[in-house]
XYZ file of N, CA and C in Angstrom:
504
model
N 160.250 115.649 133.175
C 158.951 115.174 132.773
C 158.630 113.924 133.588
N 157.428 113.869 134.148
C 157.001 112.741 134.973
C 156.701 111.535 134.096
N 156.765 110.366 134.720
C 156.482 109.133 133.990
C 155.034 109.150 133.485
N 154.833 108.721 132.260
C 153.502 108.688 131.673
C 153.132 109.963 130.937
N 153.883 111.042 131.124
C 153.601 112.285 130.413
C 154.271 112.238 129.043
N 153.681 112.951 128.105
C 154.286 113.022 126.779
C 154.653 114.461 126.474
N 155.688 114.618 125.676
C 156.143 115.958 125.326
C 155.225 116.551 124.264
N 155.377 117.844 124.036
C 154.574 118.521 123.023
C 154.848 117.912 121.653
N 156.096 117.614 121.368
C 156.453 116.997 120.086
C 155.809 115.631 119.921
N 155.811 114.834 121.008
C 155.174 113.516 120.948
C 153.663 113.651 120.766
N 153.075 114.645 121.418
C 151.643 114.877 121.293
C 151.283 115.239 119.854
N 152.082 116.121 119.244
C 151.823 116.496 117.858
C 151.981 115.293 116.933
N 152.961 114.441 117.236
C 153.178 113.251 116.420
C 151.975 112.295 116.537
N 151.447 112.127 117.755
C 150.286 111.266 117.949
C 149.062 111.825 117.233
N 148.859 113.138 117.316
C 147.743 113.766 116.628
C 147.878 113.595 115.126
N 149.118 113.682 114.621
C 149.361 113.551 113.197
C 149.068 112.125 112.726
N 149.330 111.132 113.586
C 149.143 109.741 113.208
C 147.674 109.339 113.202
N 146.825 110.066 113.910
C 145.402 109.733 113.927
C 144.784 110.058 112.572
N 143.892 109.215 112.143
C 143.228 109.459 110.868
C 142.113 110.476 111.049
N 142.070 111.401 110.138
C 140.939 112.311 110.063
C 139.864 111.622 109.231
N 138.616 111.959 109.467
C 137.519 111.316 108.744
C 136.970 112.210 107.652
N 136.777 111.592 106.493
C 136.057 112.218 105.397
C 134.761 111.440 105.248
N 133.640 112.126 105.394
C 132.340 111.471 105.248
C 131.753 111.837 103.896
N 131.415 110.815 103.118
C 130.748 111.016 101.841
C 129.310 110.546 102.017
N 128.389 111.496 101.957
C 126.965 111.181 102.091
C 126.430 110.841 100.709
N 125.831 109.649 100.600
C 125.372 109.200 99.292
C 123.883 108.891 99.315
N 123.277 109.017 98.134
C 121.913 108.550 97.919
C 121.965 107.661 96.682
N 120.829 107.395 96.057
C 120.826 106.475 94.921
C 121.126 107.150 93.585
N 121.582 108.385 93.592
C 121.894 109.064 92.341
C 123.314 108.734 91.892
N 123.522 108.803 90.589
C 124.854 108.568 90.031
C 125.817 109.663 90.490
N 125.301 110.851 90.744
C 126.159 111.951 91.165
C 126.760 111.722 92.548
N 126.074 111.002 93.403
C 126.646 110.662 94.709
C 127.846 109.748 94.539
N 127.713 108.763 93.653
C 128.852 107.871 93.405
C 129.988 108.612 92.718
N 129.647 109.570 91.871
C 130.690 110.396 91.247
C 131.436 111.202 92.313
N 130.714 111.736 93.282
C 131.360 112.478 94.376
C 132.277 111.563 95.175
N 131.852 110.322 95.385
C 132.702 109.353 96.095
C 133.949 109.037 95.278
N 133.783 108.770 93.971
C 134.945 108.513 93.104
C 135.911 109.690 93.130
N 135.371 110.893 92.996
C 136.212 112.088 92.996
C 136.985 112.194 94.303
N 136.313 111.959 95.416
C 136.953 112.043 96.733
C 138.067 111.013 96.852
N 137.794 109.788 96.443
C 138.803 108.732 96.536
C 140.013 109.045 95.678
N 139.769 109.467 94.450
C 140.869 109.713 93.519
C 141.633 111.001 93.814
N 140.929 112.090 93.973
C 141.569 113.395 94.076
C 141.965 113.812 95.486
N 141.411 113.171 96.466
C 141.687 113.617 97.829
C 142.388 112.543 98.649
N 141.776 111.385 98.754
C 142.314 110.320 99.604
C 143.620 109.784 99.042
N 143.613 109.343 97.797
C 144.827 108.747 97.227
C 145.967 109.751 97.108
N 145.657 110.968 96.732
C 146.722 111.982 96.637
C 147.363 112.239 97.986
N 146.569 112.285 99.046
C 147.138 112.489 100.380
C 147.944 111.281 100.833
N 147.478 110.076 100.505
C 148.213 108.871 100.908
C 149.515 108.719 100.146
N 149.555 109.216 98.924
C 150.768 109.106 98.112
C 151.721 110.277 98.303
N 151.353 111.230 99.129
C 152.183 112.402 99.393
C 153.315 112.006 100.348
N 154.567 112.101 99.894
C 155.681 111.671 100.747
C 156.068 112.686 101.829
N 155.510 113.871 101.801
C 155.910 114.891 102.769
C 155.436 114.515 104.171
N 156.199 114.906 105.197
C 155.817 114.564 106.569
C 154.532 115.261 107.040
N 154.107 116.292 106.335
C 152.891 117.000 106.746
C 151.626 116.396 106.146
N 151.770 115.337 105.329
C 150.597 114.703 104.720
C 149.734 114.063 105.805
N 148.446 114.175 105.648
C 147.503 113.648 106.627
C 146.780 112.453 106.011
N 146.653 111.396 106.788
C 145.943 110.211 106.331
C 144.472 110.344 106.716
N 143.601 110.146 105.758
C 142.177 110.285 105.992
C 141.488 108.929 105.898
N 140.577 108.683 106.807
C 139.711 107.516 106.734
C 138.426 107.918 106.041
N 137.802 106.974 105.371
C 136.584 107.257 104.616
C 135.382 106.653 105.327
N 134.359 107.462 105.496
C 133.087 107.024 106.056
C 132.015 107.270 105.014
N 131.349 106.205 104.593
C 130.251 106.330 103.643
C 128.958 106.310 104.454
N 128.147 107.310 104.226
C 126.945 107.503 105.042
C 125.731 107.646 104.141
N 124.676 106.955 104.495
C 123.415 107.124 103.776
C 122.277 107.193 104.780
N 121.223 107.849 104.377
C 120.064 108.030 105.250
C 118.855 107.384 104.592
N 118.158 106.580 105.360
C 116.885 106.022 104.914
C 115.809 107.016 105.347
N 115.242 107.750 104.400
C 114.243 108.752 104.794
C 113.038 108.107 105.451
N 112.423 108.854 106.341
C 111.183 108.384 106.950
C 110.132 108.272 105.858
N 109.533 107.111 105.774
C 108.517 106.909 104.748
C 107.165 107.407 105.241
N 106.389 107.893 104.315
C 105.034 108.331 104.614
C 104.112 107.125 104.454
N 103.682 106.595 105.564
C 102.861 105.390 105.549
C 101.364 105.688 105.527
N 100.979 106.932 105.353
C 99.554 107.253 105.383
C 98.796 106.585 104.247
N 99.436 106.435 103.096
C 98.763 105.792 101.973
C 98.485 104.320 102.282
N 99.383 103.679 103.030
C 99.193 102.274 103.387
C 97.996 102.144 104.317
N 97.935 103.051 105.278
C 96.832 103.029 106.237
C 95.504 103.257 105.523
N 95.484 104.212 104.601
C 94.247 104.514 103.879
C 93.865 103.372 102.938
N 94.855 102.786 102.270
C 94.580 101.712 101.309
C 94.071 100.451 101.994
N 94.424 100.283 103.266
C 93.983 99.085 103.979
C 92.717 99.361 104.808
N 92.028 100.448 104.488
C 90.783 100.824 105.148
C 90.933 100.948 106.662
N 92.059 101.557 107.086
C 92.260 101.870 108.493
C 92.843 100.750 109.327
N 93.167 99.625 108.745
C 93.729 98.513 109.511
C 94.983 98.016 108.796
N 96.103 98.641 109.072
C 97.352 98.297 108.406
C 97.941 97.033 109.017
N 98.134 95.996 108.219
C 98.735 94.762 108.745
C 100.194 95.007 109.164
N 100.603 94.560 110.330
C 101.984 94.749 110.776
C 102.998 94.112 109.824
N 102.607 93.014 109.180
C 103.512 92.350 108.246
C 103.854 93.267 107.064
N 102.865 94.022 106.619
C 103.091 94.948 105.512
C 104.056 96.050 105.930
N 103.877 96.598 107.100
C 104.773 97.656 107.590
C 106.200 97.116 107.736
N 106.336 95.925 108.294
C 107.655 95.310 108.450
C 108.303 95.055 107.095
N 107.499 94.635 106.140
C 108.002 94.378 104.797
C 108.518 95.666 104.144
N 107.786 96.759 104.301
C 108.216 98.043 103.750
C 109.522 98.508 104.392
N 109.649 98.356 105.707
C 110.877 98.756 106.414
C 112.065 97.886 105.987
N 111.820 96.580 105.873
C 112.895 95.666 105.449
C 113.368 95.994 104.037
N 112.429 96.308 103.148
C 112.788 96.670 101.784
C 113.639 97.936 101.760
N 113.275 98.910 102.570
C 114.036 100.151 102.641
C 115.454 99.882 103.157
N 115.585 99.018 104.162
C 116.895 98.668 104.695
C 117.732 97.930 103.657
N 117.107 97.030 102.903
C 117.824 96.300 101.850
C 118.365 97.266 100.794
N 117.565 98.264 100.448
C 118.015 99.247 99.461
C 119.200 100.044 99.994
N 119.165 100.438 101.257
C 120.275 101.172 101.855
C 121.525 100.295 101.926
N 121.353 99.031 102.303
C 122.491 98.109 102.370
C 123.111 97.891 100.992
N 122.269 97.771 99.962
C 122.775 97.598 98.594
C 123.546 98.835 98.142
N 123.067 99.997 98.509
C 123.752 101.246 98.170
C 125.126 101.318 98.844
N 125.173 100.961 100.130
C 126.456 100.952 100.848
C 127.408 99.897 100.287
N 126.862 98.761 99.898
C 127.700 97.703 99.314
C 128.317 98.164 97.996
N 127.534 98.823 97.169
C 128.031 99.350 95.893
C 129.149 100.367 96.131
N 128.958 101.241 97.090
C 129.974 102.250 97.411
C 131.221 101.607 98.009
N 131.037 100.580 98.831
C 132.181 99.881 99.426
C 133.004 99.188 98.348
N 132.343 98.582 97.377
C 133.065 97.939 96.265
C 133.890 98.960 95.493
N 133.334 100.134 95.301
C 134.070 101.197 94.625
C 135.322 101.565 95.420
N 135.181 101.666 96.725
C 136.337 102.001 97.575
C 137.410 100.918 97.507
N 137.001 99.663 97.507
C 137.988 98.577 97.471
C 138.749 98.564 96.147
N 138.139 99.062 95.089
C 138.859 99.197 93.819
C 140.024 100.177 93.949
N 139.925 101.088 94.887
C 140.988 102.053 95.149
C 141.898 101.596 96.299
N 141.661 100.395 96.810
C 142.473 99.876 97.906
C 142.136 100.489 99.256
N 140.926 100.964 99.398
C 140.503 101.632 100.623
C 139.361 100.839 101.256
N 139.456 100.617 102.552
C 138.388 99.955 103.298
C 137.641 101.024 104.086
N 136.426 101.346 103.654
C 135.696 102.420 104.327
C 134.907 101.921 105.524
N 134.549 102.852 106.382
C 133.527 102.603 107.387
C 132.207 102.915 106.691
N 131.135 102.283 107.132
C 129.829 102.601 106.576
C 128.848 102.838 107.710
N 127.870 103.673 107.439
C 126.840 103.957 108.437
C 125.555 104.332 107.715
N 124.461 103.939 108.297
C 123.157 104.333 107.771
C 122.257 104.669 108.950
N 121.391 105.612 108.721
C 120.424 106.007 109.746
C 119.067 106.193 109.089
N 118.052 106.185 109.898
C 116.698 106.434 109.429
C 116.296 107.805 109.945
N 115.759 108.623 109.063
C 115.306 109.937 109.501
C 115.345 110.946 108.380
N 115.272 112.188 108.776
C 115.336 113.306 107.849
C 116.793 113.461 107.407
N 117.097 113.337 106.105
C 118.490 113.378 105.658
C 119.267 114.602 106.125
N 118.662 115.782 106.033
C 119.410 116.990 106.409
C 119.787 116.973 107.887
N 118.893 116.506 108.735
C 119.182 116.442 110.169
C 120.170 115.323 110.479
N 119.952 114.151 109.880
C 120.795 112.987 110.165
C 122.248 113.227 109.750
N 122.453 113.862 108.611
C 123.816 114.119 108.144
C 124.512 115.121 109.052
N 123.835 116.200 109.391
C 124.439 117.197 110.279
C 124.781 116.600 111.641
N 123.874 115.812 112.194
C 124.124 115.184 113.494
C 125.272 114.186 113.416
N 125.347 113.425 112.321
C 126.416 112.438 112.170
C 127.775 113.111 112.053
N 127.842 114.220 111.346
C 129.112 114.949 111.214
C 129.630 115.347 112.595
N 128.758 115.864 113.416
C 129.165 116.283 114.758
C 129.484 115.088 115.653
N 128.610 114.096 115.660
C 128.758 112.946 116.550
C 129.982 112.090 116.206
N 130.269 111.943 114.925
C 131.353 111.066 114.485
C 132.674 111.802 114.292
N 132.717 113.075 114.654
C 133.938 113.874 114.550
C 134.510 113.854 113.134
N 133.657 114.164 112.180
C 134.048 114.185 110.773
C 134.771 115.498 110.476
N 135.864 115.399 109.719
C 136.655 116.578 109.386
C 136.262 117.203 108.054
N 135.715 116.381 107.153
C 135.315 116.882 105.841
C 134.070 116.139 105.393
N 133.063 116.875 104.949
C 131.826 116.304 104.435
C 131.787 116.528 102.936
N 131.520 115.454 102.181
C 131.436 115.538 100.721
C 130.034 115.131 100.298
N 129.425 115.963 99.445
C 128.098 115.690 98.885
C 128.157 115.875 97.381
N 127.426 115.050 96.654
C 127.257 115.293 95.223
C 126.286 116.444 95.045
N 126.563 117.355 94.106
C 125.718 118.541 94.010
C 125.108 118.802 92.647
N 125.323 117.937 91.679
C 124.846 118.258 90.337
C 123.504 117.648 89.977
N 122.917 116.898 90.870
C 121.603 116.332 90.552
C 120.572 116.876 91.528
N 119.374 116.536 91.273
C 118.306 116.961 92.158
C 117.640 115.731 92.769
N 118.460 114.780 93.237
C 117.932 113.595 93.906
C 117.326 113.977 95.242
N 116.744 112.996 95.890
C 116.073 113.237 97.171
C 117.031 113.822 98.200
N 118.237 113.304 98.240
C 119.227 113.800 99.201
C 119.573 115.258 98.915
N 119.826 115.575 97.668
C 120.217 116.938 97.316
C 119.120 117.941 97.634
N 117.897 117.618 97.278
C 116.791 118.550 97.542
C 116.644 118.819 99.031
N 116.815 117.781 99.825
C 116.640 117.931 101.272
C 117.780 118.711 101.909
N 118.957 118.637 101.309
C 120.127 119.195 101.962
C 120.545 120.581 101.499
N 120.083 121.005 100.354
C 120.561 122.261 99.783
C 120.725 123.372 100.817
N 119.658 123.803 101.396
C 119.703 124.945 102.304
C 120.248 124.560 103.666
N 119.823 123.442 104.206
C 120.203 123.044 105.564
C 121.717 122.870 105.704
N 122.336 122.118 104.813
C 123.768 121.853 104.921
C 124.579 123.123 104.717
N 124.213 123.882 103.720
C 124.969 125.105 103.453
C 124.913 126.044 104.652
N 123.733 126.267 105.192
C 123.634 127.183 106.330
C 124.280 126.585 107.575
N 124.169 125.269 107.772
C 124.808 124.635 108.925
C 126.330 124.736 108.818
N 126.864 124.478 107.619
C 128.309 124.539 107.415
C 128.841 125.949 107.640
N 128.157 126.934 107.097
C 128.601 128.313 107.271
C 128.544 128.701 108.741
N 127.488 128.301 109.446
C 127.360 128.614 110.865
C 128.463 127.921 111.675
N 128.733 126.650 111.372
C 129.724 125.882 112.126
C 131.139 126.376 111.867
N 131.462 126.643 110.616
C 132.818 127.070 110.260
C 133.034 128.540 110.641
N 132.011 129.359 110.390
C 132.118 130.789 110.618
C 132.115 131.086 112.047
């Protein structure tokens, strides 16, 4: 073996040591936080506490999407002349809400001794989540499914069909 090359066994060991990513997509519903709690308790901690050499360590990525707001009502209410300060204020408020949501989820993770990565994007939730899964090399996507929040309504068909197409 030449200098700098690694054996197949070493390669498998390096691959095993890399963390796989679990992305939990959350919105402002209680069911999203329940999905995060379930993931932390039943999946992440159980894998970390598994003494077998085949156990895989997973990193947690909490992801939320700030939906594109419909500003037509603002334009109409201001008689066709929307003040830029108002638009900036609406965007800042939306960002603050997303940051507060991520902070709440991060606090939940720290209660389990886990330091998550966090990410937020602006756009259509179904598109943003699918693109993030691919771009960030996510191994498992977790969504809360028992409520009909904005995230759930947007993702029902898109995520299911995307997942089946990608896996199948």
